[in-house]
């Protein structure tokens, strides 16, 4: 006990070569009880007028003392107390501070950043820098060094229903024309070139304000980095854009003729001269929804097209109006998640899969794949609630991680 009512748990990991320009701490937000994305703050808590933004869940303390007394320790508890004095709303989160006794930077999880008695878990210490160099390096932390992740759900070549868990999940349906329910987020819906020629997914609740498409540009043959453009076709600029949101909802002022992916591609192709594959979002007048499309060549209105997904969140005029809300933040170029090699943890006909935890850890990942007609599930699972193991209906695959999932679809539990 470092303070009345507070538990401070050490036994942290040692990080020997953290690179601020490229390395990232990634946390399973649901396991840590955090909703939403990273809200970052970096500050000197001793400075006059110091404030912490409402909702901040990752905080870097730049000060190395709290009382101008070098003989008193500046530790996780005192750092947490300084933060609690400035945070105004309850909620768990993480903070980075410099420990004066050890002379190193440490990353800490707090069960409530607003509570000076909240329990703390030291997650890591950086051992590559110490003393004044470690203090100075606190300024190098930025929001991009932290990521709140969730579960990764991957479907099959069949028709699946994939439902997120309410946190920042990554969902990839593979082929088959799947139904994807993000179930709150922020979430990522992932695609790679294996979707070419497949039926489009139905995105039931994709949110333009919080969700985004994770597009495996390399797989699709799209030259990066991501270059975004949004506008009416007549206003599009031939600037190398590889992600375009088309605001037109018609091409001939005749509502009796359909405005479809080909119509949109031809409007775009008439404005773009430089050859290159890419993606566009447009409004389909027959279906009354917005759709995400891959084009083998944005400069060629007759190039091969694959509709990747239909955003069914809003329809009709509301969908047309929503096109203007899309931004570059709704798209990300990266690697789409893939399932492990076939044969890993394969079950053919269980009602429930139960992996029983022997150590109570909550920061490890497990993989369970059902038969080929069923989706796969990745991620941290120790904090979930599952039915008690039943030997008659369960198979124990491992003694370290618990997970339970219905086989008809992947649902949050």
mmCIF file of C-alpha atoms in Angstrom:
data_model
loop_
_atom_site.group_PDB
_atom_site.id
_atom_site.type_symbol
_atom_site.label_atom_id
_atom_site.label_comp_id
_atom_site.label_asym_id
_atom_site.label_seq_id
_atom_site.Cartn_x
_atom_site.Cartn_y
_atom_site.Cartn_z
ATOM 1 C CA UNK A 1 0.000 0.000 0.000
ATOM 2 C CA UNK A 2 1.527 3.321 -1.007
ATOM 3 C CA UNK A 3 -1.415 5.392 0.260
ATOM 4 C CA UNK A 4 -4.534 4.624 2.303
ATOM 5 C CA UNK A 5 -7.090 2.846 0.141
ATOM 6 C CA UNK A 6 -4.773 2.555 -2.831
ATOM 7 C CA UNK A 7 -2.997 -0.494 -4.207
ATOM 8 C CA UNK A 8 0.073 0.128 -6.358
ATOM 9 C CA UNK A 9 1.115 -3.006 -8.226
ATOM 10 C CA UNK A 10 4.592 -3.129 -9.711
ATOM 11 C CA UNK A 11 6.296 -6.042 -11.457
ATOM 12 C CA UNK A 12 6.281 -4.062 -14.668
ATOM 13 C CA UNK A 13 7.877 -4.834 -18.017
ATOM 14 C CA UNK A 14 11.268 -3.289 -18.846
ATOM 15 C CA UNK A 15 11.411 -1.451 -22.176
ATOM 16 C CA UNK A 16 15.002 -1.104 -23.298
ATOM 17 C CA UNK A 17 14.790 0.727 -26.630
ATOM 18 C CA UNK A 18 11.521 2.610 -27.068
ATOM 19 C CA UNK A 19 11.617 4.695 -30.278
ATOM 20 C CA UNK A 20 9.324 7.706 -29.997
ATOM 21 C CA UNK A 21 9.187 8.156 -33.761
ATOM 22 C CA UNK A 22 7.857 4.671 -34.467
ATOM 23 C CA UNK A 23 6.925 2.625 -31.386
ATOM 24 C CA UNK A 24 3.403 2.377 -30.005
ATOM 25 C CA UNK A 25 1.803 1.147 -26.811
ATOM 26 C CA UNK A 26 -1.400 -0.655 -27.777
ATOM 27 C CA UNK A 27 -4.045 -1.504 -25.191
ATOM 28 C CA UNK A 28 -7.233 -3.492 -25.395
ATOM 29 C CA UNK A 29 -9.629 -0.723 -24.411
ATOM 30 C CA UNK A 30 -12.411 -3.048 -23.313
ATOM 31 C CA UNK A 31 -10.160 -4.967 -20.960
ATOM 32 C CA UNK A 32 -9.092 -1.714 -19.323
ATOM 33 C CA UNK A 33 -12.659 -0.387 -19.130
ATOM 34 C CA UNK A 34 -12.049 2.481 -21.550
ATOM 35 C CA UNK A 35 -14.486 3.582 -24.240
ATOM 36 C CA UNK A 36 -13.572 5.741 -27.195
ATOM 37 C CA UNK A 37 -10.225 6.543 -28.710
ATOM 38 C CA UNK A 38 -7.068 8.048 -27.228
ATOM 39 C CA UNK A 39 -7.510 11.534 -25.759
ATOM 40 C CA UNK A 40 -3.962 12.705 -25.149
ATOM 41 C CA UNK A 41 -2.616 15.379 -22.816
ATOM 42 C CA UNK A 42 0.951 16.396 -22.055
ATOM 43 C CA UNK A 43 1.568 19.004 -19.350
ATOM 44 C CA UNK A 44 3.598 20.332 -16.471
ATOM 45 C CA UNK A 45 1.214 19.924 -13.552
ATOM 46 C CA UNK A 46 3.215 22.500 -11.541
ATOM 47 C CA UNK A 47 2.707 25.249 -14.102
ATOM 48 C CA UNK A 48 0.316 28.054 -13.281
ATOM 49 C CA UNK A 49 -3.073 27.431 -14.844
ATOM 50 C CA UNK A 50 -2.277 23.822 -15.737
ATOM 51 C CA UNK A 51 -5.335 21.976 -17.028
ATOM 52 C CA UNK A 52 -6.170 18.538 -18.380
ATOM 53 C CA UNK A 53 -8.779 18.304 -21.164
ATOM 54 C CA UNK A 54 -12.095 16.684 -20.322
ATOM 55 C CA UNK A 55 -12.017 13.016 -21.262
ATOM 56 C CA UNK A 56 -8.219 12.712 -21.364
ATOM 57 C CA UNK A 57 -7.255 9.067 -20.921
ATOM 58 C CA UNK A 58 -3.529 9.170 -21.735
ATOM 59 C CA UNK A 59 -1.570 11.788 -19.811
ATOM 60 C CA UNK A 60 2.138 12.579 -19.826
ATOM 61 C CA UNK A 61 3.437 14.542 -16.824
ATOM 62 C CA UNK A 62 6.392 16.671 -17.843
ATOM 63 C CA UNK A 63 7.289 17.743 -14.310
ATOM 64 C CA UNK A 64 9.664 15.618 -12.241
ATOM 65 C CA UNK A 65 8.625 16.875 -8.795
ATOM 66 C CA UNK A 66 5.494 17.980 -6.994
ATOM 67 C CA UNK A 67 6.758 19.929 -3.984
ATOM 68 C CA UNK A 68 10.171 21.427 -4.862
ATOM 69 C CA UNK A 69 11.728 19.132 -2.281
ATOM 70 C CA UNK A 70 14.370 16.831 -3.690
ATOM 71 C CA UNK A 71 14.359 14.674 -0.568
ATOM 72 C CA UNK A 72 10.775 13.521 -1.061
ATOM 73 C CA UNK A 73 10.071 10.856 -3.665
ATOM 74 C CA UNK A 74 8.107 11.585 -6.796
ATOM 75 C CA UNK A 75 6.473 8.235 -7.493
ATOM 76 C CA UNK A 76 3.384 6.782 -9.137
ATOM 77 C CA UNK A 77 1.175 7.753 -6.209
ATOM 78 C CA UNK A 78 2.257 11.389 -6.104
ATOM 79 C CA UNK A 79 1.995 11.656 -9.898
ATOM 80 C CA UNK A 80 -1.504 10.137 -9.772
ATOM 81 C CA UNK A 81 -2.509 12.626 -7.065
ATOM 82 C CA UNK A 82 -1.379 15.569 -9.191
ATOM 83 C CA UNK A 83 -3.388 14.236 -12.119
ATOM 84 C CA UNK A 84 -6.481 13.594 -9.989
ATOM 85 C CA UNK A 85 -6.392 17.225 -8.818
ATOM 86 C CA UNK A 86 -6.710 18.389 -12.429
ATOM 87 C CA UNK A 87 -9.021 15.747 -13.915
ATOM 88 C CA UNK A 88 -12.708 16.572 -13.500
ATOM 89 C CA UNK A 89 -14.511 13.439 -14.663
ATOM 90 C CA UNK A 90 -14.289 9.834 -13.524
ATOM 91 C CA UNK A 91 -12.719 7.250 -15.774
ATOM 92 C CA UNK A 92 -9.770 4.882 -16.103
ATOM 93 C CA UNK A 93 -6.700 5.791 -18.084
ATOM 94 C CA UNK A 94 -2.932 5.775 -18.395
ATOM 95 C CA UNK A 95 -0.209 8.193 -17.433
ATOM 96 C CA UNK A 96 3.528 8.511 -17.956
ATOM 97 C CA UNK A 97 5.761 10.104 -15.333
ATOM 98 C CA UNK A 98 9.389 10.192 -14.185
ATOM 99 C CA UNK A 99 10.146 8.278 -10.991
ATOM 100 C CA UNK A 100 12.679 10.202 -8.909
ATOM 101 C CA UNK A 101 13.844 7.161 -6.921
ATOM 102 C CA UNK A 102 14.494 4.938 -9.929
ATOM 103 C CA UNK A 103 15.488 7.777 -12.238
ATOM 104 C CA UNK A 104 13.418 6.364 -15.112
ATOM 105 C CA UNK A 105 10.155 6.951 -16.931
ATOM 106 C CA UNK A 106 7.226 4.653 -16.145
ATOM 107 C CA UNK A 107 3.866 3.967 -17.755
ATOM 108 C CA UNK A 108 0.998 3.480 -15.293
ATOM 109 C CA UNK A 109 -2.648 2.395 -15.510
ATOM 110 C CA UNK A 110 -5.116 4.048 -13.118
ATOM 111 C CA UNK A 111 -8.548 2.638 -12.428
ATOM 112 C CA UNK A 112 -9.804 6.227 -12.108
ATOM 113 C CA UNK A 113 -7.695 9.224 -13.100
ATOM 114 C CA UNK A 114 -10.053 11.486 -11.126
ATOM 115 C CA UNK A 115 -9.627 9.613 -7.820
ATOM 116 C CA UNK A 116 -6.517 10.152 -5.644
ATOM 117 C CA UNK A 117 -7.221 6.779 -4.003
ATOM 118 C CA UNK A 118 -7.588 4.804 -7.227
ATOM 119 C CA UNK A 119 -5.570 1.624 -7.651
ATOM 120 C CA UNK A 120 -2.532 1.776 -9.921
ATOM 121 C CA UNK A 121 -0.702 -0.819 -12.018
ATOM 122 C CA UNK A 122 2.785 -0.024 -13.257
ATOM 123 C CA UNK A 123 2.844 -1.328 -16.820
ATOM 124 C CA UNK A 124 6.387 -0.572 -17.906
ATOM 125 C CA UNK A 125 9.566 1.334 -17.218
ATOM 126 C CA UNK A 126 11.915 2.721 -19.865
ATOM 127 C CA UNK A 127 15.452 1.683 -19.017
ATOM 128 C CA UNK A 128 17.256 3.161 -22.018
ATOM 129 C CA UNK A 129 17.278 6.667 -20.530
ATOM 130 C CA UNK A 130 17.680 7.839 -16.968
ATOM 131 C CA UNK A 131 18.010 10.994 -14.940
ATOM 132 C CA UNK A 132 17.874 14.311 -16.774
ATOM 133 C CA UNK A 133 17.822 12.585 -20.183
ATOM 134 C CA UNK A 134 14.705 10.634 -19.211
ATOM 135 C CA UNK A 135 12.996 13.799 -17.954
ATOM 136 C CA UNK A 136 13.790 15.661 -21.171
ATOM 137 C CA UNK A 137 12.490 12.751 -23.250
ATOM 138 C CA UNK A 138 9.025 13.066 -21.705
ATOM 139 C CA UNK A 139 8.452 15.850 -24.241
ATOM 140 C CA UNK A 140 8.904 13.309 -27.025
ATOM 141 C CA UNK A 141 5.722 11.387 -26.209
ATOM 142 C CA UNK A 142 2.835 12.167 -28.555
ATOM 143 C CA UNK A 143 -0.655 10.762 -29.032
ATOM 144 C CA UNK A 144 0.583 8.468 -31.807
ATOM 145 C CA UNK A 145 2.685 6.557 -29.265
ATOM 146 C CA UNK A 146 -0.542 5.182 -27.777
ATOM 147 C CA UNK A 147 -3.356 3.191 -29.309
ATOM 148 C CA UNK A 148 -6.548 1.887 -27.771
ATOM 149 C CA UNK A 149 -7.420 -1.256 -29.626
ATOM 150 C CA UNK A 150 -10.137 -3.808 -29.257
ATOM 151 C CA UNK A 151 -10.942 -7.189 -30.645
ATOM 152 C CA UNK A 152 -10.184 -8.336 -34.177
ATOM 153 C CA UNK A 153 -13.010 -10.279 -35.822
ATOM 154 C CA UNK A 154 -12.417 -12.131 -39.073
ATOM 155 C CA UNK A 155 -15.111 -13.852 -41.073
ATOM 156 C CA UNK A 156 -14.903 -16.651 -43.593
ATOM 157 C CA UNK A 157 -15.392 -17.153 -47.305
ATOM 158 C CA UNK A 158 -19.082 -17.665 -46.542
ATOM 159 C CA UNK A 159 -21.800 -15.214 -45.558
ATOM 160 C CA UNK A 160 -21.135 -14.128 -41.986
ATOM 161 C CA UNK A 161 -22.620 -11.765 -39.424
ATOM 162 C CA UNK A 162 -19.851 -10.057 -37.475
ATOM 163 C CA UNK A 163 -20.744 -7.949 -34.448
ATOM 164 C CA UNK A 164 -18.233 -5.793 -32.602
ATOM 165 C CA UNK A 165 -17.813 -5.757 -28.852
ATOM 166 C CA UNK A 166 -18.543 -2.084 -28.201
ATOM 167 C CA UNK A 167 -14.904 -1.012 -28.125
ATOM 168 C CA UNK A 168 -12.465 -0.029 -30.868
ATOM 169 C CA UNK A 169 -12.638 -3.251 -32.858
ATOM 170 C CA UNK A 170 -11.211 -4.236 -36.237
ATOM 171 C CA UNK A 171 -13.623 -6.258 -38.366
ATOM 172 C CA UNK A 172 -12.833 -8.036 -41.603
ATOM 173 C CA UNK A 173 -15.517 -10.046 -43.310
ATOM 174 C CA UNK A 174 -13.399 -11.673 -46.039
ATOM 175 C CA UNK A 175 -15.475 -12.852 -49.002
ATOM 176 C CA UNK A 176 -19.146 -13.686 -49.001
ATOM 177 C CA UNK A 177 -21.137 -10.481 -48.696
ATOM 178 C CA UNK A 178 -21.171 -10.225 -44.908
ATOM 179 C CA UNK A 179 -23.234 -8.219 -42.454
ATOM 180 C CA UNK A 180 -20.978 -6.075 -40.265
ATOM 181 C CA UNK A 181 -22.302 -4.479 -37.087
ATOM 182 C CA UNK A 182 -19.637 -2.326 -35.457
ATOM 183 C CA UNK A 183 -21.721 -1.997 -32.260
ATOM 184 C CA UNK A 184 -20.124 1.252 -31.157
ATOM 185 C CA UNK A 185 -16.513 2.130 -31.497
ATOM 186 C CA UNK A 186 -14.477 3.711 -32.872
ATOM 187 C CA UNK A 187 -14.012 0.742 -35.184
ATOM 188 C CA UNK A 188 -12.144 -0.191 -38.344
ATOM 189 C CA UNK A 189 -13.671 -2.201 -41.196
ATOM 190 C CA UNK A 190 -10.830 -3.866 -43.075
ATOM 191 C CA UNK A 191 -10.440 -4.889 -46.713
ATOM 192 C CA UNK A 192 -7.679 -6.293 -48.882
ATOM 193 C CA UNK A 193 -7.467 -7.595 -52.445
ATOM 194 C CA UNK A 194 -9.083 -10.909 -51.542
ATOM 195 C CA UNK A 195 -12.359 -8.953 -51.616
ATOM 196 C CA UNK A 196 -11.997 -8.219 -55.339
ATOM 197 C CA UNK A 197 -14.877 -9.874 -57.156
ATOM 198 C CA UNK A 198 -16.724 -10.691 -53.950
ATOM 199 C CA UNK A 199 -20.207 -9.523 -53.004
ATOM 200 C CA UNK A 200 -20.243 -6.267 -50.997
ATOM 201 C CA UNK A 201 -20.610 -6.227 -47.237
ATOM 202 C CA UNK A 202 -23.579 -4.574 -45.555
ATOM 203 C CA UNK A 203 -22.319 -2.097 -42.950
ATOM 204 C CA UNK A 204 -25.261 -1.710 -40.609
ATOM 205 C CA UNK A 205 -24.044 1.050 -38.294
ATOM 206 C CA UNK A 206 -20.824 2.496 -39.723
ATOM 207 C CA UNK A 207 -20.300 5.920 -38.141
ATOM 208 C CA UNK A 208 -18.694 8.686 -40.182
ATOM 209 C CA UNK A 209 -17.847 10.511 -36.965
ATOM 210 C CA UNK A 210 -15.849 7.678 -35.392
ATOM 211 C CA UNK A 211 -15.306 4.660 -37.690
ATOM 212 C CA UNK A 212 -12.898 4.224 -40.570
ATOM 213 C CA UNK A 213 -11.990 1.867 -43.392
ATOM 214 C CA UNK A 214 -8.675 0.017 -43.044
ATOM 215 C CA UNK A 215 -7.559 -0.527 -46.635
ATOM 216 C CA UNK A 216 -4.617 -2.768 -47.451
ATOM 217 C CA UNK A 217 -3.313 -0.500 -50.201
ATOM 218 C CA UNK A 218 -0.325 -2.692 -51.024
ATOM 219 C CA UNK A 219 -2.580 -5.702 -51.520
ATOM 220 C CA UNK A 220 -4.849 -3.699 -53.820
ATOM 221 C CA UNK A 221 -1.899 -2.313 -55.796
ATOM 222 C CA UNK A 222 -2.666 1.244 -54.694
ATOM 223 C CA UNK A 223 0.337 3.535 -54.477
ATOM 224 C CA UNK A 224 0.591 5.231 -51.097
ATOM 225 C CA UNK A 225 0.558 7.272 -49.030
ATOM 226 C CA UNK A 226 -3.140 7.979 -48.661
ATOM 227 C CA UNK A 227 -4.200 11.052 -50.659
ATOM 228 C CA UNK A 228 -7.782 12.135 -49.941
ATOM 229 C CA UNK A 229 -10.100 14.282 -52.024
ATOM 230 C CA UNK A 230 -13.796 15.086 -51.639
ATOM 231 C CA UNK A 231 -15.998 17.088 -53.963
ATOM 232 C CA UNK A 232 -18.282 17.310 -56.933
ATOM 233 C CA UNK A 233 -16.843 15.669 -60.026
ATOM 234 C CA UNK A 234 -16.482 19.009 -61.795
ATOM 235 C CA UNK A 235 -14.314 20.259 -58.919
ATOM 236 C CA UNK A 236 -12.024 17.257 -58.585
ATOM 237 C CA UNK A 237 -8.344 18.055 -59.042
ATOM 238 C CA UNK A 238 -5.905 15.698 -60.723
ATOM 239 C CA UNK A 239 -3.570 15.699 -57.710
ATOM 240 C CA UNK A 240 -2.777 12.009 -57.247
ATOM 241 C CA UNK A 241 -5.708 11.335 -54.939
ATOM 242 C CA UNK A 242 -6.233 7.630 -54.306
ATOM 243 C CA UNK A 243 -9.288 7.980 -52.043
ATOM 244 C CA UNK A 244 -12.129 10.082 -53.418
ATOM 245 C CA UNK A 245 -15.538 10.894 -51.952
ATOM 246 C CA UNK A 246 -17.831 11.931 -54.790
ATOM 247 C CA UNK A 247 -20.549 14.396 -53.798
ATOM 248 C CA UNK A 248 -22.545 14.022 -57.031
ATOM 249 C CA UNK A 249 -25.674 11.905 -56.727
ATOM 250 C CA UNK A 250 -26.585 12.045 -60.420
ATOM 251 C CA UNK A 251 -24.807 12.306 -63.752
ATOM 252 C CA UNK A 252 -27.522 13.264 -66.228
ATOM 253 C CA UNK A 253 -30.203 15.224 -64.334
ATOM 254 C CA UNK A 254 -32.600 12.362 -65.017
ATOM 255 C CA UNK A 255 -33.843 10.620 -61.862
ATOM 256 C CA UNK A 256 -35.215 7.774 -63.997
ATOM 257 C CA UNK A 257 -31.699 6.583 -64.814
ATOM 258 C CA UNK A 258 -29.654 4.874 -62.136
ATOM 259 C CA UNK A 259 -26.543 6.449 -60.679
ATOM 260 C CA UNK A 260 -24.369 3.481 -59.852
ATOM 261 C CA UNK A 261 -20.713 2.594 -59.359
ATOM 262 C CA UNK A 262 -19.993 2.728 -63.082
ATOM 263 C CA UNK A 263 -21.665 6.126 -63.424
ATOM 264 C CA UNK A 264 -19.586 7.450 -60.529
ATOM 265 C CA UNK A 265 -16.381 5.923 -61.900
ATOM 266 C CA UNK A 266 -16.941 7.598 -65.250
ATOM 267 C CA UNK A 267 -17.452 10.998 -63.632
ATOM 268 C CA UNK A 268 -14.231 10.555 -61.687
ATOM 269 C CA UNK A 269 -12.311 9.184 -64.681
ATOM 270 C CA UNK A 270 -13.239 12.226 -66.754
ATOM 271 C CA UNK A 271 -11.399 14.440 -64.266
ATOM 272 C CA UNK A 272 -8.387 12.267 -63.410
ATOM 273 C CA UNK A 273 -5.524 11.881 -65.876
ATOM 274 C CA UNK A 274 -2.862 9.997 -63.926
ATOM 275 C CA UNK A 275 -3.372 6.235 -64.017
ATOM 276 C CA UNK A 276 -3.555 4.441 -60.707
ATOM 277 C CA UNK A 277 -5.763 2.190 -58.614
ATOM 278 C CA UNK A 278 -7.763 3.689 -55.772
ATOM 279 C CA UNK A 279 -11.001 3.852 -53.848
ATOM 280 C CA UNK A 280 -14.094 6.015 -53.986
ATOM 281 C CA UNK A 281 -17.299 6.492 -52.033
ATOM 282 C CA UNK A 282 -20.472 7.469 -53.860
ATOM 283 C CA UNK A 283 -24.267 7.445 -53.477
ATOM 284 C CA UNK A 284 -26.131 4.668 -55.299
ATOM 285 C CA UNK A 285 -29.493 6.052 -56.411
ATOM 286 C CA UNK A 286 -31.139 2.639 -56.889
ATOM 287 C CA UNK A 287 -30.159 1.329 -53.445
ATOM 288 C CA UNK A 288 -30.339 4.744 -51.729
ATOM 289 C CA UNK A 289 -27.105 4.156 -49.795
ATOM 290 C CA UNK A 290 -23.460 5.178 -49.947
ATOM 291 C CA UNK A 291 -20.980 2.558 -51.112
ATOM 292 C CA UNK A 292 -17.221 2.047 -50.928
ATOM 293 C CA UNK A 293 -15.681 0.936 -54.237
ATOM 294 C CA UNK A 294 -12.252 -0.215 -55.383
ATOM 295 C CA UNK A 295 -11.236 0.847 -58.887
ATOM 296 C CA UNK A 296 -8.351 -0.754 -60.731
ATOM 297 C CA UNK A 297 -7.716 2.658 -62.333
ATOM 298 C CA UNK A 298 -9.386 5.855 -61.154
ATOM 299 C CA UNK A 299 -8.404 7.581 -64.400
ATOM 300 C CA UNK A 300 -10.347 5.056 -66.474
ATOM 301 C CA UNK A 301 -14.110 5.229 -66.066
ATOM 302 C CA UNK A 302 -14.417 1.737 -67.529
ATOM 303 C CA UNK A 303 -11.819 0.078 -65.296
ATOM 304 C CA UNK A 304 -12.705 -3.002 -63.252
ATOM 305 C CA UNK A 305 -14.659 -2.142 -60.111
ATOM 306 C CA UNK A 306 -15.455 -4.003 -56.893
ATOM 307 C CA UNK A 307 -18.012 -2.667 -54.449
ATOM 308 C CA UNK A 308 -16.490 -3.460 -51.073
ATOM 309 C CA UNK A 309 -19.239 -2.312 -48.761
ATOM 310 C CA UNK A 310 -22.603 -0.553 -48.575
ATOM 311 C CA UNK A 311 -23.017 1.885 -45.692
ATOM 312 C CA UNK A 312 -26.591 1.246 -44.620
ATOM 313 C CA UNK A 313 -26.490 3.523 -41.578
ATOM 314 C CA UNK A 314 -28.484 6.223 -43.363
ATOM 315 C CA UNK A 315 -30.419 6.208 -46.634
ATOM 316 C CA UNK A 316 -31.789 8.591 -49.246
ATOM 317 C CA UNK A 317 -31.141 12.294 -48.843
ATOM 318 C CA UNK A 318 -29.552 11.706 -45.432
ATOM 319 C CA UNK A 319 -26.957 9.482 -47.126
ATOM 320 C CA UNK A 320 -26.293 12.111 -49.803
ATOM 321 C CA UNK A 321 -25.843 14.768 -47.104
ATOM 322 C CA UNK A 322 -23.507 12.487 -45.179
ATOM 323 C CA UNK A 323 -21.042 12.312 -48.063
ATOM 324 C CA UNK A 324 -19.846 15.802 -47.131
ATOM 325 C CA UNK A 325 -18.958 14.523 -43.647
ATOM 326 C CA UNK A 326 -16.382 12.026 -44.870
ATOM 327 C CA UNK A 327 -12.774 13.068 -44.332
ATOM 328 C CA UNK A 328 -9.319 11.534 -44.570
ATOM 329 C CA UNK A 329 -9.804 10.359 -40.969
ATOM 330 C CA UNK A 330 -12.344 7.812 -42.230
ATOM 331 C CA UNK A 331 -9.665 5.997 -44.223
ATOM 332 C CA UNK A 332 -6.431 4.306 -43.251
ATOM 333 C CA UNK A 333 -3.851 2.531 -45.365
ATOM 334 C CA UNK A 334 -2.427 -0.431 -43.512
ATOM 335 C CA UNK A 335 -2.291 -4.197 -43.354
ATOM 336 C CA UNK A 336 -5.619 -5.986 -43.041
ATOM 337 C CA UNK A 337 -5.603 -8.580 -40.239
ATOM 338 C CA UNK A 338 -5.286 -12.185 -41.292
ATOM 339 C CA UNK A 339 -6.180 -15.441 -39.606
ATOM 340 C CA UNK A 340 -3.404 -17.726 -38.377
ATOM 341 C CA UNK A 341 -2.426 -20.714 -40.461
ATOM 342 C CA UNK A 342 -5.109 -23.301 -40.983
ATOM 343 C CA UNK A 343 -5.144 -25.980 -38.333
ATOM 344 C CA UNK A 344 -4.453 -23.784 -35.321
ATOM 345 C CA UNK A 345 -7.010 -24.540 -32.608
ATOM 346 C CA UNK A 346 -9.607 -25.936 -35.000
ATOM 347 C CA UNK A 347 -12.849 -27.351 -33.602
ATOM 348 C CA UNK A 348 -15.555 -28.872 -35.702
ATOM 349 C CA UNK A 349 -18.699 -29.021 -33.624
ATOM 350 C CA UNK A 350 -18.575 -27.607 -30.096
ATOM 351 C CA UNK A 351 -21.441 -25.679 -28.549
ATOM 352 C CA UNK A 352 -19.078 -23.523 -26.513
ATOM 353 C CA UNK A 353 -15.310 -23.234 -26.435
ATOM 354 C CA UNK A 354 -13.937 -22.625 -22.970
ATOM 355 C CA UNK A 355 -10.328 -21.695 -22.307
ATOM 356 C CA UNK A 356 -9.839 -21.596 -18.570
ATOM 357 C CA UNK A 357 -7.462 -19.052 -17.074
ATOM 358 C CA UNK A 358 -4.870 -20.460 -14.699
ATOM 359 C CA UNK A 359 -3.132 -17.197 -13.854
ATOM 360 C CA UNK A 360 -5.805 -14.507 -14.089
ATOM 361 C CA UNK A 361 -3.790 -12.437 -16.544
ATOM 362 C CA UNK A 362 -5.756 -9.894 -18.561
ATOM 363 C CA UNK A 363 -3.145 -8.716 -21.019
ATOM 364 C CA UNK A 364 -2.580 -11.713 -23.244
ATOM 365 C CA UNK A 365 -4.241 -12.774 -26.470
ATOM 366 C CA UNK A 366 -5.675 -16.071 -27.590
ATOM 367 C CA UNK A 367 -6.925 -17.339 -30.922
ATOM 368 C CA UNK A 368 -9.812 -19.686 -31.461
ATOM 369 C CA UNK A 369 -10.916 -20.783 -34.926
ATOM 370 C CA UNK A 370 -14.068 -22.818 -35.412
ATOM 371 C CA UNK A 371 -14.810 -24.940 -38.431
ATOM 372 C CA UNK A 372 -14.170 -23.271 -41.816
ATOM 373 C CA UNK A 373 -17.783 -22.133 -42.132
ATOM 374 C CA UNK A 374 -17.543 -20.095 -38.929
ATOM 375 C CA UNK A 375 -15.811 -16.804 -38.097
ATOM 376 C CA UNK A 376 -12.613 -16.578 -36.113
ATOM 377 C CA UNK A 377 -12.008 -14.441 -33.044
ATOM 378 C CA UNK A 378 -8.813 -12.875 -31.761
ATOM 379 C CA UNK A 379 -8.038 -10.801 -28.727
ATOM 380 C CA UNK A 380 -7.851 -10.408 -25.009
ATOM 381 C CA UNK A 381 -10.551 -12.415 -23.355
ATOM 382 C CA UNK A 382 -9.745 -12.880 -19.704
ATOM 383 C CA UNK A 383 -12.089 -10.150 -18.502
ATOM 384 C CA UNK A 384 -15.182 -11.499 -20.238
ATOM 385 C CA UNK A 385 -17.997 -13.286 -18.523
ATOM 386 C CA UNK A 386 -18.568 -16.800 -19.760
ATOM 387 C CA UNK A 387 -20.741 -19.692 -18.710
ATOM 388 C CA UNK A 388 -19.088 -22.140 -16.345
ATOM 389 C CA UNK A 389 -17.169 -24.848 -18.225
ATOM 390 C CA UNK A 390 -19.279 -27.876 -18.966
ATOM 391 C CA UNK A 391 -17.222 -30.943 -19.926
ATOM 392 C CA UNK A 392 -20.197 -32.341 -21.797
ATOM 393 C CA UNK A 393 -20.365 -29.381 -24.181
ATOM 394 C CA UNK A 394 -16.913 -27.796 -23.969
ATOM 395 C CA UNK A 395 -13.411 -28.606 -25.044
ATOM 396 C CA UNK A 396 -10.477 -27.152 -23.116
ATOM 397 C CA UNK A 397 -7.850 -26.068 -25.642
ATOM 398 C CA UNK A 398 -5.499 -24.204 -23.357
ATOM 399 C CA UNK A 399 -5.224 -23.489 -19.657
ATOM 400 C CA UNK A 400 -4.363 -19.833 -19.959
ATOM 401 C CA UNK A 401 -7.110 -17.887 -21.672
ATOM 402 C CA UNK A 402 -10.895 -18.091 -21.359
ATOM 403 C CA UNK A 403 -13.223 -17.312 -24.228
ATOM 404 C CA UNK A 404 -16.741 -18.350 -25.154
ATOM 405 C CA UNK A 405 -18.564 -17.658 -28.407
ATOM 406 C CA UNK A 406 -21.742 -18.809 -30.083
ATOM 407 C CA UNK A 407 -21.165 -20.453 -33.433
ATOM 408 C CA UNK A 408 -24.061 -18.930 -35.361
ATOM 409 C CA UNK A 409 -22.316 -15.570 -35.407
ATOM 410 C CA UNK A 410 -19.693 -13.651 -33.500
ATOM 411 C CA UNK A 411 -21.498 -11.534 -30.932
ATOM 412 C CA UNK A 412 -20.273 -9.324 -28.145
ATOM 413 C CA UNK A 413 -20.619 -11.024 -24.800
#
